Amino acid sequence: MEEEQTHLNSRKAAILRAIVSHYVRSGEPVGSKTIVERFELGVSPATVRNEMAALEDAGLIFQPHTSAGRVPTDIGYRYFVDAWARDVRLPPDDARRIRRFFTEPRWELEEALRETAALLSRVTDHAALVFAPALDRSVVRHVEVVRLAGDRAMMVLVTDTGRVENHVVTIPGHIDDVQLEQVSEILNKLTADVALEKAATTISEGIERFPLELRGAVSTVVSALSDELSQRATERVFLEGASNIVDEHKFADLETVRGVIGALEHRRLVLEMLADALGGDMVSVRIGSENPMEQMQFCSVITAPYGSPGNAIGSLGVVGPTRMDYRRSIGAVHEVAAALGRMLSELGV
Amino acid sequence: MEEEQTHLNSRKAAILRAIVSHYVRSGEPVGSKTIVERFELGVSPATVRNEMAALEDAGLIFQPHTSAGRVPTDIGYRYFVDAWARDVRLPPDDARRIRRFFTEPRWELEEALRETAALLSRVTDHAALVFAPALDRSVVRHVEVVRLAGDRAMMVLVTDTGRVENHVVTIPGHIDDVQLEQVSEILNKLTADVALEKAATTISEGIERFPLELRGAVSTVVSALSDELSQRATERVFLEGASNIVDEHKFADLETVRGVIGALEHRRLVLEMLADALGGDMVSVRIGSENPMEQMQFCSVITAPYGSPGNAIGSLGVVGPTRMDYRRSIGAVHEVAAALGRMLSELGV
DNA sequence: CTTTAGCACTCATAGACTCTGAGTGCTAAA
DNA sequence: TTTAGCACTCAGAGTCTATGAGTGCTAAAG
């Protein structure tokens, strides 16, 4: 993951930094003259040009056409991020905004996460994603199987962290309500304070506690439960601010925009983007072609895990054009992840 | 609602129809020559021109510039829809696609609705919306109050239609688990087979059945329940295919696209679009400026209620550019609404 | 060896201009 | 009432030119 990056002498580095900074703001290729005028390097444009030629050879910048200035390549952005966008502090305004958001009390987890995504989107002006906590370590508080109609029944499970899972199961009609209540009762005794991820196996192992004629129904419930826990991941992604993708002209053509918006509609793809953030414990940045996905070649994805350090329970991030303010975006993602982690730990999640 | 529309003689009507049909397909202003060539009217271009001048005076079409053909105005589209896009049949392919979709069995309501939105979006190539059934007539099957941690508890309610409502409530810590179970038990007896919308009042009226020291907690649950039912409406909207809005060049400028995508992100606005469809029992079409919302001035919104006739339980629809294939979109919305209604009634919703 | 002034060169962009043709409205005849 | 004929309009495409931002290279200066 951590490759040794190209080494640049300090002047080349300063020039690269100037190019990235200025291009991100202006959106136009940066020429040698502009750099000398706007950034204090103490050298002439000619010197800058020589250095720029070297930077171009190194693949960090390129010229859209012969008589234009330089634009950073994905590799150039990568250098910028590695060298200057680690451990940055947010502008005080943004920091305050985030802090204020998290001082308001929030009880409903889903709502809180959705609003967190909205906040992140507003602060960064990018599309924002929040992947709900895995809650693997949460513990079963209650299980219930309720007859709906015909042979359909509803399995409901509540955890100590306030997560409610429900799934429709098919239970033969000859099992009556009294028996179902019996099932619920035994299920509750079996799984009381059992970790969510172990619930299914705990029930399977305790199957002999159920009357013979009910065991079929119980195993249906067990498989419904495992399904639920594995499949529902995609429903636990919150996306806000997708319209930011259409903003201005940060993306070259409409087809790209369409591709990105389309990709964001696919919960699985979005999940993939957020999934690997769970591994590390730092902010992760994927720039343009570093993204495995076809449609994301012109996007940068910034993600971070949240939860207690070294033990991520979820992740969040933003998606924007490669031409973005990395320092600000990284700072915001970092800050919101930390604040969300704190909030959840106070909530006991 | 049903205003008397401008009367047009049959030739004017035929010409308007030709203009709308051709413009929707080609995206380019339609001239008199094109009409004569492509549509069999039996008259010369000059005659068509005279008629077109009249149509323009009537406000049904307009010229983008002097030497261009004509383009329908919102009023022109309105005439077209009223005159020729009522009770249309879908192309057999689309109809088959929709039918096939609804033959697959689906147990999970939310998932089914989300997929219905996706289907509608694919068939029409527009953004599609589905507003989940109100389920007002569904009946309480089970209520449970489960202690989470500290003074927080979870209220869970299951209806016969498989809807699960849950809400975190604050219950003083001095009420122990046994007492909570007692509460659940009495709640269940009170609300068994009571209509969802009457559940809260039923509980309030039966408050004297609860031990004195628990009544505070019960009223907390009651207010949580009412909140839940009224507020959660916005979370019951499913949107799919928003990326279709970015398609091709059907919208004039990017700012418009951004506005529309942004509007679709606001659940409340989307809800408003779908809400008034609940009233009628027909497909409703709002063309361009007929939409009350600022951002929707260049969109058409086609909606329809679903459920048993005269008793809508939800609604669905599509959002696209005013330049859309109304017959096809209206047909698809109509067909999907009908099919979804059938499916839900089979499901007992 | 590094820096920089000078200069020729490139090429995207904008503006001016023309040409073309699609489409019109009007008039007068059928 | 219809339509042939015709003059007129004007957006868009094409061509051409001028402009200037920006370059790389060379050779002198530090």
PDB file of C-alpha atoms in Angstrom, chain A residues 107-111 114 141-142 144 146-149 151-152 154 156 158-164 166-170 228 231-232 235 239-249 254-255 257-258 261-262 265 267 347-348, chain B residues 107-111 114 141-142 144 146-149 151-152 154 156 158-164 166-170 228 231-232 235 239-249 254-255 257-258 261-262 265 267 347-348:
ATOM      1  CA  TRP A 107     -31.583   8.887  19.089  1.00  0.00           C
ATOM      2  CA  GLU A 108     -32.460   7.269  15.835  1.00  0.00           C
ATOM      3  CA  LEU A 109     -29.387   5.703  14.354  1.00  0.00           C
ATOM      4  CA  GLU A 110     -30.514   5.613  10.735  1.00  0.00           C
ATOM      5  CA  GLU A 111     -31.635   9.192  10.792  1.00  0.00           C
ATOM      6  CA  ARG A 114     -28.384  10.020   6.930  1.00  0.00           C
ATOM      7  CA  ARG A 141     -32.001  -8.176  23.209  1.00  0.00           C
ATOM      8  CA  HIS A 142     -35.154  -9.644  21.833  1.00  0.00           C
ATOM      9  CA  GLU A 144     -39.982 -12.517  18.175  1.00  0.00           C
ATOM     10  CA  VAL A 146     -45.213 -13.030  14.704  1.00  0.00           C
ATOM     11  CA  ARG A 147     -47.814 -14.597  12.449  1.00  0.00           C
ATOM     12  CA  LEU A 148     -48.895 -12.292   9.671  1.00  0.00           C
ATOM     13  CA  ALA A 149     -51.404 -14.084   7.448  1.00  0.00           C
ATOM     14  CA  ASP A 151     -48.265 -19.202   6.248  1.00  0.00           C
ATOM     15  CA  ARG A 152     -46.236 -16.021   6.371  1.00  0.00           C
ATOM     16  CA  MET A 154     -42.412 -12.007  10.563  1.00  0.00           C
ATOM     17  CA  VAL A 156     -38.100  -9.479  14.344  1.00  0.00           C
ATOM     18  CA  VAL A 158     -33.729  -6.207  18.374  1.00  0.00           C
ATOM     19  CA  THR A 159     -30.143  -5.578  19.492  1.00  0.00           C
ATOM     20  CA  ASP A 160     -28.880  -3.581  22.441  1.00  0.00           C
ATOM     21  CA  THR A 161     -27.645  -0.945  20.015  1.00  0.00           C
ATOM     22  CA  GLY A 162     -31.113  -0.288  18.736  1.00  0.00           C
ATOM     23  CA  ARG A 163     -30.839  -2.119  15.470  1.00  0.00           C
ATOM     24  CA  VAL A 164     -34.023  -3.837  14.371  1.00  0.00           C
ATOM     25  CA  ASN A 166     -36.944  -8.053  10.305  1.00  0.00           C
ATOM     26  CA  HIS A 167     -37.559 -10.669   7.707  1.00  0.00           C
ATOM     27  CA  VAL A 168     -40.603 -12.465   6.381  1.00  0.00           C
ATOM     28  CA  VAL A 169     -40.444 -16.243   6.821  1.00  0.00           C
ATOM     29  CA  THR A 170     -42.722 -18.989   5.651  1.00  0.00           C
ATOM     30  CA  GLU A 228     -30.680 -10.852   6.628  1.00  0.00           C
ATOM     31  CA  GLN A 231     -27.600  -9.378   2.443  1.00  0.00           C
ATOM     32  CA  ARG A 232     -28.784  -6.247   4.110  1.00  0.00           C
ATOM     33  CA  GLU A 235     -29.332  -1.241   2.474  1.00  0.00           C
ATOM     34  CA  LEU A 239     -25.907   8.731   0.022  1.00  0.00           C
ATOM     35  CA  GLU A 240     -26.480  12.463   0.046  1.00  0.00           C
ATOM     36  CA  GLY A 241     -25.513  15.346  -2.206  1.00  0.00           C
ATOM     37  CA  ALA A 242     -25.267  13.428  -5.460  1.00  0.00           C
ATOM     38  CA  SER A 243     -26.340  16.565  -7.280  1.00  0.00           C
ATOM     39  CA  ASN A 244     -22.946  18.051  -6.466  1.00  0.00           C
ATOM     40  CA  ILE A 245     -21.541  15.743  -9.122  1.00  0.00           C
ATOM     41  CA  VAL A 246     -23.360  17.771 -11.762  1.00  0.00           C
ATOM     42  CA  ASP A 247     -21.844  20.960 -10.404  1.00  0.00           C
ATOM     43  CA  GLU A 248     -20.172  23.480 -12.659  1.00  0.00           C
ATOM     44  CA  HIS A 249     -17.888  21.942 -15.217  1.00  0.00           C
ATOM     45  CA  LEU A 254     -21.834  14.717 -19.618  1.00  0.00           C
ATOM     46  CA  GLU A 255     -21.237  11.050 -20.238  1.00  0.00           C
ATOM     47  CA  VAL A 257     -21.282  12.669 -15.062  1.00  0.00           C
ATOM     48  CA  ARG A 258     -23.936  10.202 -16.073  1.00  0.00           C
ATOM     49  CA  ILE A 261     -24.354   9.297 -10.957  1.00  0.00           C
ATOM     50  CA  GLY A 262     -25.311   5.896 -12.300  1.00  0.00           C
ATOM     51  CA  GLU A 265     -27.163   4.486  -7.691  1.00  0.00           C
ATOM     52  CA  ARG A 267     -25.593   0.244  -3.772  1.00  0.00           C
ATOM     53  CA  LEU A 347     -24.627   6.073  22.395  1.00  0.00           C
ATOM     54  CA  GLY A 348     -23.142   2.760  23.413  1.00  0.00           C
TER      55      GLY A 348
ATOM     56  CA  TRP B 107     -42.040 -11.308   0.169  1.00  0.00           C
ATOM     57  CA  GLU B 108     -40.205  -8.286   1.377  1.00  0.00           C
ATOM     58  CA  LEU B 109     -42.329  -5.238   0.788  1.00  0.00           C
ATOM     59  CA  GLU B 110     -39.586  -2.632   0.814  1.00  0.00           C
ATOM     60  CA  GLU B 111     -37.442  -4.610  -1.550  1.00  0.00           C
ATOM     61  CA  ARG B 114     -37.543  -0.542  -4.648  1.00  0.00           C
ATOM     62  CA  ARG B 141     -50.156  -7.883  15.163  1.00  0.00           C
ATOM     63  CA  HIS B 142     -47.581  -7.328  17.809  1.00  0.00           C
ATOM     64  CA  GLU B 144     -43.050  -4.934  22.146  1.00  0.00           C
ATOM     65  CA  VAL B 146     -37.434  -3.775  24.755  1.00  0.00           C
ATOM     66  CA  ARG B 147     -34.862  -2.233  27.058  1.00  0.00           C
ATOM     67  CA  LEU B 148     -31.691  -1.269  25.217  1.00  0.00           C
ATOM     68  CA  ALA B 149     -29.297   0.366  27.641  1.00  0.00           C
ATOM     69  CA  ASP B 151     -32.953   4.687  29.998  1.00  0.00           C
ATOM     70  CA  ARG B 152     -33.384   3.991  26.322  1.00  0.00           C
ATOM     71  CA  MET B 154     -37.000   0.287  21.685  1.00  0.00           C
ATOM     72  CA  VAL B 156     -41.331  -2.287  17.952  1.00  0.00           C
ATOM     73  CA  VAL B 158     -45.558  -5.323  13.600  1.00  0.00           C
ATOM     74  CA  THR B 159     -48.632  -5.152  11.385  1.00  0.00           C
ATOM     75  CA  ASP B 160     -50.404  -7.946   9.572  1.00  0.00           C
ATOM     76  CA  THR B 161     -49.070  -6.550   6.293  1.00  0.00           C
ATOM     77  CA  GLY B 162     -45.503  -7.077   7.389  1.00  0.00           C
ATOM     78  CA  ARG B 163     -44.669  -3.487   8.175  1.00  0.00           C
ATOM     79  CA  VAL B 164     -42.314  -3.108  11.110  1.00  0.00           C
ATOM     80  CA  ASN B 166     -39.524   0.913  15.467  1.00  0.00           C
ATOM     81  CA  HIS B 167     -38.669   3.929  17.513  1.00  0.00           C
ATOM     82  CA  VAL B 168     -36.319   4.622  20.390  1.00  0.00           C
ATOM     83  CA  VAL B 169     -38.103   5.882  23.501  1.00  0.00           C
ATOM     84  CA  THR B 170     -36.796   7.142  26.793  1.00  0.00           C
ATOM     85  CA  GLU B 228     -43.400   7.509  13.817  1.00  0.00           C
ATOM     86  CA  GLN B 231     -42.963  11.551  10.231  1.00  0.00           C
ATOM     87  CA  ARG B 232     -41.760   8.460   8.548  1.00  0.00           C
ATOM     88  CA  GLU B 235     -38.604   7.565   4.364  1.00  0.00           C
ATOM     89  CA  LEU B 239     -36.205   6.619  -6.176  1.00  0.00           C
ATOM     90  CA  GLU B 240     -34.397   4.813  -8.948  1.00  0.00           C
ATOM     91  CA  GLY B 241     -32.857   5.797 -12.258  1.00  0.00           C
ATOM     92  CA  ALA B 242     -31.993   9.379 -11.385  1.00  0.00           C
ATOM     93  CA  SER B 243     -29.035   9.130 -13.731  1.00  0.00           C
ATOM     94  CA  ASN B 244     -31.498   9.108 -16.632  1.00  0.00           C
ATOM     95  CA  ILE B 245     -31.988  12.806 -15.964  1.00  0.00           C
ATOM     96  CA  VAL B 246     -28.438  13.414 -17.140  1.00  0.00           C
ATOM     97  CA  ASP B 247     -29.136  11.522 -20.336  1.00  0.00           C
ATOM     98  CA  GLU B 248     -28.253  12.924 -23.731  1.00  0.00           C
ATOM     99  CA  HIS B 249     -29.180  16.550 -24.190  1.00  0.00           C
ATOM    100  CA  LEU B 254     -26.503  21.751 -16.860  1.00  0.00           C
ATOM    101  CA  GLU B 255     -27.992  24.062 -14.285  1.00  0.00           C
ATOM    102  CA  VAL B 257     -30.139  19.091 -14.653  1.00  0.00           C
ATOM    103  CA  ARG B 258     -28.516  19.972 -11.370  1.00  0.00           C
ATOM    104  CA  ILE B 261     -31.290  15.995  -9.477  1.00  0.00           C
ATOM    105  CA  GLY B 262     -31.107  18.183  -6.407  1.00  0.00           C
ATOM    106  CA  GLU B 265     -32.743  14.292  -3.386  1.00  0.00           C
ATOM    107  CA  ARG B 267     -37.585  13.494   0.015  1.00  0.00           C
ATOM    108  CA  LEU B 347     -50.154 -10.203  -0.597  1.00  0.00           C
ATOM    109  CA  GLY B 348     -53.034  -9.064   1.553  1.00  0.00           C
TER     110      GLY B 348
END
